[in-house]
Amino acid sequence: MTTKAAGYSAISSYSRVEILHRIQENPQRTVTDLVGATKLHANTVREHLHRLLDDGYIVSQVEHRTTRGRPRVLYSAADGAGSSSAVQQRKVKEAAHRGDLMRRVLPSELPPELTTEALHQVDALVENLVDAGFDPIVDESDLTIDLTPCAHAEVQAAHRQVLCSVHLSLMQSVIAQAGGPLTVDGMRSSCDPRDCIVQLSARG
């Protein structure tokens, strides 16, 4: 598996991954919350939040206050269900469009067991993983996505648990935003930390 150059992904920086992880765990976080949790400078946290917003990973809202004082900005993860970003919605639609075009060129690649909605979910998920620096291999029959070998297992070995959690949450949000029968079950267990196979399932 090859990975993209680090600078192109909003989650290539572990500091942004950590911020995203904390927002995924507890929504409606403020800059002050995140500064205290990460020990990063407030300006650094704001820069990371802007990048995550621009790439559709999180959403923001201004706090409603009934007392005096400047309203705070609250940040939550774009989970594709309760909250989604315009950027996330656009990416999902564009991925489905590109997937449809590809299948017209290569009609034999269309797996009969997957509905159009499910295929669009896979399209969105694959493009999200590519943007994150992976080179996913999809098995439509087994409903798996192989990301082996996982570069994070060695490069960010000390933070592997957080990275896996963040990537799984992102995949679940993309699947939810795309809409359809597929869900993300999780990652298949393996003795080798470099092995990474994501298992999907189809409702019904």
PDB file of C-alpha atoms in Angstrom:
ATOM      1  CA  MET A   1       0.000   0.000   0.000  1.00  0.00           C
ATOM      2  CA  THR A   2       1.233   3.474  -0.801  1.00  0.00           C
ATOM      3  CA  THR A   3       0.421   6.633   1.079  1.00  0.00           C
ATOM      4  CA  LYS A   4      -0.049  10.165  -0.129  1.00  0.00           C
ATOM      5  CA  ALA A   5       2.309  12.967   0.788  1.00  0.00           C
ATOM      6  CA  ALA A   6       1.601  14.005   4.347  1.00  0.00           C
ATOM      7  CA  GLY A   7       0.736  17.648   3.742  1.00  0.00           C
ATOM      8  CA  TYR A   8      -2.331  16.968   1.613  1.00  0.00           C
ATOM      9  CA  SER A   9      -4.573  15.515   4.298  1.00  0.00           C
ATOM     10  CA  ALA A  10      -6.182  17.427   7.132  1.00  0.00           C
ATOM     11  CA  ILE A  11      -5.557  14.431   9.366  1.00  0.00           C
ATOM     12  CA  SER A  12      -1.925  13.886   8.408  1.00  0.00           C
ATOM     13  CA  SER A  13      -0.976  15.906  11.506  1.00  0.00           C
ATOM     14  CA  TYR A  14      -1.310  13.976  14.761  1.00  0.00           C
ATOM     15  CA  SER A  15      -2.223  17.191  16.591  1.00  0.00           C
ATOM     16  CA  ARG A  16      -5.279  17.507  14.342  1.00  0.00           C
ATOM     17  CA  VAL A  17      -6.046  13.816  14.835  1.00  0.00           C
ATOM     18  CA  GLU A  18      -5.944  14.301  18.600  1.00  0.00           C
ATOM     19  CA  ILE A  19      -8.235  17.331  18.407  1.00  0.00           C
ATOM     20  CA  LEU A  20     -10.642  15.447  16.149  1.00  0.00           C
ATOM     21  CA  HIS A  21     -10.583  12.457  18.491  1.00  0.00           C
ATOM     22  CA  ARG A  22     -11.532  14.597  21.475  1.00  0.00           C
ATOM     23  CA  ILE A  23     -14.340  16.248  19.506  1.00  0.00           C
ATOM     24  CA  GLN A  24     -15.626  12.852  18.359  1.00  0.00           C
ATOM     25  CA  GLU A  25     -15.701  11.625  21.955  1.00  0.00           C
ATOM     26  CA  ASN A  26     -17.343  14.754  23.378  1.00  0.00           C
ATOM     27  CA  PRO A  27     -19.174  17.080  20.976  1.00  0.00           C
ATOM     28  CA  GLN A  28     -19.690  20.807  21.392  1.00  0.00           C
ATOM     29  CA  ARG A  29     -16.136  21.431  22.494  1.00  0.00           C
ATOM     30  CA  THR A  30     -14.760  24.957  22.773  1.00  0.00           C
ATOM     31  CA  VAL A  31     -11.287  26.203  21.934  1.00  0.00           C
ATOM     32  CA  THR A  32     -10.631  26.557  25.667  1.00  0.00           C
ATOM     33  CA  ASP A  33     -11.659  22.923  26.223  1.00  0.00           C
ATOM     34  CA  LEU A  34      -9.311  21.719  23.506  1.00  0.00           C
ATOM     35  CA  VAL A  35      -6.408  23.866  24.670  1.00  0.00           C
ATOM     36  CA  GLY A  36      -6.708  22.344  28.130  1.00  0.00           C
ATOM     37  CA  ALA A  37      -6.977  18.808  26.767  1.00  0.00           C
ATOM     38  CA  THR A  38      -4.127  18.989  24.249  1.00  0.00           C
ATOM     39  CA  LYS A  39      -1.805  21.546  25.902  1.00  0.00           C
ATOM     40  CA  LEU A  40      -1.473  23.261  22.516  1.00  0.00           C
ATOM     41  CA  HIS A  41      -1.478  27.049  22.114  1.00  0.00           C
ATOM     42  CA  ALA A  42      -4.920  28.552  21.471  1.00  0.00           C
ATOM     43  CA  ASN A  43      -3.856  29.935  18.077  1.00  0.00           C
ATOM     44  CA  THR A  44      -2.540  26.508  17.075  1.00  0.00           C
ATOM     45  CA  VAL A  45      -5.823  24.879  18.093  1.00  0.00           C
ATOM     46  CA  ARG A  46      -7.781  27.455  16.076  1.00  0.00           C
ATOM     47  CA  GLU A  47      -5.636  26.801  12.987  1.00  0.00           C
ATOM     48  CA  HIS A  48      -6.214  23.046  13.293  1.00  0.00           C
ATOM     49  CA  LEU A  49      -9.956  23.563  13.764  1.00  0.00           C
ATOM     50  CA  HIS A  50     -10.149  25.717  10.634  1.00  0.00           C
ATOM     51  CA  ARG A  51      -8.422  22.999   8.628  1.00  0.00           C
ATOM     52  CA  LEU A  52     -10.786  20.328   9.968  1.00  0.00           C
ATOM     53  CA  LEU A  53     -13.765  22.576   9.167  1.00  0.00           C
ATOM     54  CA  ASP A  54     -12.512  23.257   5.644  1.00  0.00           C
ATOM     55  CA  ASP A  55     -12.212  19.515   4.960  1.00  0.00           C
ATOM     56  CA  GLY A  56     -15.654  18.707   6.374  1.00  0.00           C
ATOM     57  CA  TYR A  57     -14.532  16.655   9.378  1.00  0.00           C
ATOM     58  CA  ILE A  58     -16.206  18.891  11.950  1.00  0.00           C
ATOM     59  CA  VAL A  59     -18.977  21.481  12.156  1.00  0.00           C
ATOM     60  CA  SER A  60     -19.296  24.588  14.298  1.00  0.00           C
ATOM     61  CA  GLN A  61     -22.159  26.479  15.866  1.00  0.00           C
ATOM     62  CA  VAL A  62     -22.396  29.621  17.955  1.00  0.00           C
ATOM     63  CA  GLU A  63     -23.553  29.030  21.499  1.00  0.00           C
ATOM     64  CA  HIS A  64     -26.990  30.376  22.403  1.00  0.00           C
ATOM     65  CA  ARG A  65     -26.669  32.497  25.512  1.00  0.00           C
ATOM     66  CA  THR A  66     -29.329  34.031  27.711  1.00  0.00           C
ATOM     67  CA  THR A  67     -26.832  35.994  29.798  1.00  0.00           C
ATOM     68  CA  ARG A  68     -24.298  38.672  29.024  1.00  0.00           C
ATOM     69  CA  GLY A  69     -21.009  37.733  27.463  1.00  0.00           C
ATOM     70  CA  ARG A  70     -19.588  36.800  24.107  1.00  0.00           C
ATOM     71  CA  PRO A  71     -21.118  33.548  22.761  1.00  0.00           C
ATOM     72  CA  ARG A  72     -18.631  30.714  22.385  1.00  0.00           C
ATOM     73  CA  VAL A  73     -18.135  28.696  19.221  1.00  0.00           C
ATOM     74  CA  LEU A  74     -18.890  24.999  19.756  1.00  0.00           C
ATOM     75  CA  TYR A  75     -17.276  22.280  17.641  1.00  0.00           C
ATOM     76  CA  SER A  76     -18.736  18.837  16.946  1.00  0.00           C
ATOM     77  CA  ALA A  77     -17.807  15.985  14.626  1.00  0.00           C
ATOM     78  CA  ALA A  78     -19.627  15.771  11.307  1.00  0.00           C
ATOM     79  CA  ASP A  79     -21.080  12.330  11.948  1.00  0.00           C
ATOM     80  CA  GLY A  80     -23.178  12.248   8.780  1.00  0.00           C
ATOM     81  CA  ALA A  81     -26.369  11.679  10.733  1.00  0.00           C
ATOM     82  CA  GLY A  82     -27.100  14.189  13.494  1.00  0.00           C
ATOM     83  CA  SER A  83     -24.656  16.711  12.065  1.00  0.00           C
ATOM     84  CA  SER A  84     -23.126  16.944   8.615  1.00  0.00           C
ATOM     85  CA  SER A  85     -21.156  19.626   6.832  1.00  0.00           C
ATOM     86  CA  ALA A  86     -21.781  21.064   3.378  1.00  0.00           C
ATOM     87  CA  VAL A  87     -18.260  19.970   2.454  1.00  0.00           C
ATOM     88  CA  GLN A  88     -19.011  16.398   3.523  1.00  0.00           C
ATOM     89  CA  GLN A  89     -22.270  16.370   1.553  1.00  0.00           C
ATOM     90  CA  ARG A  90     -20.524  17.661  -1.575  1.00  0.00           C
ATOM     91  CA  LYS A  91     -17.748  15.078  -1.330  1.00  0.00           C
ATOM     92  CA  VAL A  92     -20.250  12.223  -1.038  1.00  0.00           C
ATOM     93  CA  LYS A  93     -22.233  13.396  -4.074  1.00  0.00           C
ATOM     94  CA  GLU A  94     -19.109  13.886  -6.174  1.00  0.00           C
ATOM     95  CA  ALA A  95     -17.780  10.441  -5.216  1.00  0.00           C
ATOM     96  CA  ALA A  96     -21.078   8.812  -6.266  1.00  0.00           C
ATOM     97  CA  HIS A  97     -21.003  10.679  -9.580  1.00  0.00           C
ATOM     98  CA  ARG A  98     -17.437   9.588 -10.324  1.00  0.00           C
ATOM     99  CA  GLY A  99     -18.272   6.019  -9.317  1.00  0.00           C
ATOM    100  CA  ASP A 100     -21.255   5.945 -11.680  1.00  0.00           C
ATOM    101  CA  LEU A 101     -19.096   7.214 -14.538  1.00  0.00           C
ATOM    102  CA  MET A 102     -16.474   4.541 -13.856  1.00  0.00           C
ATOM    103  CA  ARG A 103     -19.055   1.779 -13.813  1.00  0.00           C
ATOM    104  CA  ARG A 104     -20.409   2.916 -17.178  1.00  0.00           C
ATOM    105  CA  VAL A 105     -16.919   2.555 -18.613  1.00  0.00           C
ATOM    106  CA  LEU A 106     -16.351  -0.774 -16.836  1.00  0.00           C
ATOM    107  CA  PRO A 107     -19.843  -2.329 -16.561  1.00  0.00           C
ATOM    108  CA  SER A 108     -18.407  -5.749 -15.740  1.00  0.00           C
ATOM    109  CA  GLU A 109     -17.088  -4.331 -12.451  1.00  0.00           C
ATOM    110  CA  LEU A 110     -20.643  -3.821 -11.168  1.00  0.00           C
ATOM    111  CA  PRO A 111     -21.248  -6.383  -8.390  1.00  0.00           C
ATOM    112  CA  PRO A 112     -24.861  -7.619  -8.704  1.00  0.00           C
ATOM    113  CA  GLU A 113     -25.186  -8.189  -4.940  1.00  0.00           C
ATOM    114  CA  LEU A 114     -24.784  -4.488  -4.106  1.00  0.00           C
ATOM    115  CA  THR A 115     -27.532  -1.935  -4.666  1.00  0.00           C
ATOM    116  CA  THR A 116     -26.848   1.463  -6.210  1.00  0.00           C
ATOM    117  CA  GLU A 117     -27.092   3.068  -2.753  1.00  0.00           C
ATOM    118  CA  ALA A 118     -24.543   0.618  -1.349  1.00  0.00           C
ATOM    119  CA  LEU A 119     -22.184   1.249  -4.255  1.00  0.00           C
ATOM    120  CA  HIS A 120     -22.418   4.986  -3.624  1.00  0.00           C
ATOM    121  CA  GLN A 121     -21.530   4.382   0.015  1.00  0.00           C
ATOM    122  CA  VAL A 122     -18.450   2.415  -1.082  1.00  0.00           C
ATOM    123  CA  ASP A 123     -17.550   5.181  -3.566  1.00  0.00           C
ATOM    124  CA  ALA A 124     -17.651   7.804  -0.812  1.00  0.00           C
ATOM    125  CA  LEU A 125     -15.748   5.620   1.631  1.00  0.00           C
ATOM    126  CA  VAL A 126     -12.965   4.803  -0.827  1.00  0.00           C
ATOM    127  CA  GLU A 127     -12.446   8.450  -1.775  1.00  0.00           C
ATOM    128  CA  ASN A 128     -12.359   9.440   1.901  1.00  0.00           C
ATOM    129  CA  LEU A 129      -9.677   6.822   2.589  1.00  0.00           C
ATOM    130  CA  VAL A 130      -7.635   7.906  -0.427  1.00  0.00           C
ATOM    131  CA  ASP A 131      -7.815  11.515   0.812  1.00  0.00           C
ATOM    132  CA  ALA A 132      -6.549  10.282   4.191  1.00  0.00           C
ATOM    133  CA  GLY A 133      -3.487   8.751   2.519  1.00  0.00           C
ATOM    134  CA  PHE A 134      -4.560   5.123   2.127  1.00  0.00           C
ATOM    135  CA  ASP A 135      -4.748   2.883  -0.930  1.00  0.00           C
ATOM    136  CA  PRO A 136      -7.887   0.840  -0.206  1.00  0.00           C
ATOM    137  CA  ILE A 137      -8.659  -2.495  -1.861  1.00  0.00           C
ATOM    138  CA  VAL A 138     -12.383  -3.268  -1.850  1.00  0.00           C
ATOM    139  CA  ASP A 139     -13.888  -6.754  -1.876  1.00  0.00           C
ATOM    140  CA  GLU A 140     -17.587  -6.239  -2.660  1.00  0.00           C
ATOM    141  CA  SER A 141     -18.425  -9.911  -2.076  1.00  0.00           C
ATOM    142  CA  ASP A 142     -16.927 -10.107   1.433  1.00  0.00           C
ATOM    143  CA  LEU A 143     -17.766  -6.459   2.156  1.00  0.00           C
ATOM    144  CA  THR A 144     -14.227  -5.713   3.259  1.00  0.00           C
ATOM    145  CA  ILE A 145     -11.793  -2.865   2.644  1.00  0.00           C
ATOM    146  CA  ASP A 146      -8.143  -3.855   2.939  1.00  0.00           C
ATOM    147  CA  LEU A 147      -5.799  -1.068   4.093  1.00  0.00           C
ATOM    148  CA  THR A 148      -2.829  -3.389   4.724  1.00  0.00           C
ATOM    149  CA  PRO A 149      -0.085  -2.600   5.473  1.00  0.00           C
ATOM    150  CA  CYS A 150      -1.109   0.252   7.734  1.00  0.00           C
ATOM    151  CA  ALA A 151       1.602   2.905   7.679  1.00  0.00           C
ATOM    152  CA  HIS A 152       0.346   4.306  10.984  1.00  0.00           C
ATOM    153  CA  ALA A 153       1.225   1.046  12.745  1.00  0.00           C
ATOM    154  CA  GLU A 154       4.902   1.996  12.592  1.00  0.00           C
ATOM    155  CA  VAL A 155       5.018   5.742  11.929  1.00  0.00           C
ATOM    156  CA  GLN A 156       2.551   6.550  14.727  1.00  0.00           C
ATOM    157  CA  ALA A 157       2.830   3.336  16.740  1.00  0.00           C
ATOM    158  CA  ALA A 158       2.467   5.125  20.077  1.00  0.00           C
ATOM    159  CA  HIS A 159      -0.856   6.634  18.963  1.00  0.00           C
ATOM    160  CA  ARG A 160      -2.254   3.661  17.061  1.00  0.00           C
ATOM    161  CA  GLN A 161      -5.338   3.239  19.250  1.00  0.00           C
ATOM    162  CA  VAL A 162      -6.374   6.871  18.814  1.00  0.00           C
ATOM    163  CA  LEU A 163      -5.677   6.786  15.075  1.00  0.00           C
ATOM    164  CA  CYS A 164      -7.742   3.631  14.583  1.00  0.00           C
ATOM    165  CA  SER A 165     -10.610   5.107  16.581  1.00  0.00           C
ATOM    166  CA  VAL A 166     -10.566   8.335  14.577  1.00  0.00           C
ATOM    167  CA  HIS A 167     -10.445   6.578  11.203  1.00  0.00           C
ATOM    168  CA  LEU A 168     -13.274   4.213  12.156  1.00  0.00           C
ATOM    169  CA  SER A 169     -15.442   7.138  13.258  1.00  0.00           C
ATOM    170  CA  LEU A 170     -14.689   8.953  10.014  1.00  0.00           C
ATOM    171  CA  MET A 171     -15.647   5.896   7.962  1.00  0.00           C
ATOM    172  CA  GLN A 172     -18.892   5.550   9.903  1.00  0.00           C
ATOM    173  CA  SER A 173     -19.706   9.222   9.298  1.00  0.00           C
ATOM    174  CA  VAL A 174     -19.058   8.915   5.551  1.00  0.00           C
ATOM    175  CA  ILE A 175     -21.213   5.783   5.299  1.00  0.00           C
ATOM    176  CA  ALA A 176     -24.009   7.519   7.220  1.00  0.00           C
ATOM    177  CA  GLN A 177     -23.805  10.667   5.108  1.00  0.00           C
ATOM    178  CA  ALA A 178     -23.949   8.672   1.863  1.00  0.00           C
ATOM    179  CA  GLY A 179     -27.073   6.861   3.057  1.00  0.00           C
ATOM    180  CA  GLY A 180     -27.788   3.233   2.236  1.00  0.00           C
ATOM    181  CA  PRO A 181     -27.770  -0.280   3.662  1.00  0.00           C
ATOM    182  CA  LEU A 182     -24.086  -0.551   4.567  1.00  0.00           C
ATOM    183  CA  THR A 183     -22.585   0.050   8.001  1.00  0.00           C
ATOM    184  CA  VAL A 184     -19.040  -0.192   9.346  1.00  0.00           C
ATOM    185  CA  ASP A 185     -18.682  -3.133  11.729  1.00  0.00           C
ATOM    186  CA  GLY A 186     -15.076  -2.455  12.690  1.00  0.00           C
ATOM    187  CA  MET A 187     -11.623  -3.806  11.981  1.00  0.00           C
ATOM    188  CA  ARG A 188     -10.765  -7.492  11.831  1.00  0.00           C
ATOM    189  CA  SER A 189      -8.435  -8.506  14.629  1.00  0.00           C
ATOM    190  CA  SER A 190      -4.919  -9.613  13.735  1.00  0.00           C
ATOM    191  CA  CYS A 191      -1.693 -10.444  15.528  1.00  0.00           C
ATOM    192  CA  ASP A 192       0.156  -8.154  13.121  1.00  0.00           C
ATOM    193  CA  PRO A 193      -0.582  -4.457  13.871  1.00  0.00           C
ATOM    194  CA  ARG A 194       0.214  -3.602  10.245  1.00  0.00           C
ATOM    195  CA  ASP A 195      -2.790  -5.649   9.079  1.00  0.00           C
ATOM    196  CA  CYS A 196      -5.873  -3.503   8.662  1.00  0.00           C
ATOM    197  CA  ILE A 197      -9.043  -4.903   7.133  1.00  0.00           C
ATOM    198  CA  VAL A 198     -12.278  -3.006   7.668  1.00  0.00           C
ATOM    199  CA  GLN A 199     -15.424  -5.117   7.803  1.00  0.00           C
ATOM    200  CA  LEU A 200     -18.697  -3.739   6.471  1.00  0.00           C
ATOM    201  CA  SER A 201     -22.156  -5.228   6.831  1.00  0.00           C
ATOM    202  CA  ALA A 202     -25.449  -4.772   5.001  1.00  0.00           C
ATOM    203  CA  ARG A 203     -28.641  -4.158   6.919  1.00  0.00           C
ATOM    204  CA  GLY A 204     -31.353  -6.648   6.027  1.00  0.00           C
TER     205      GLY A 204
END
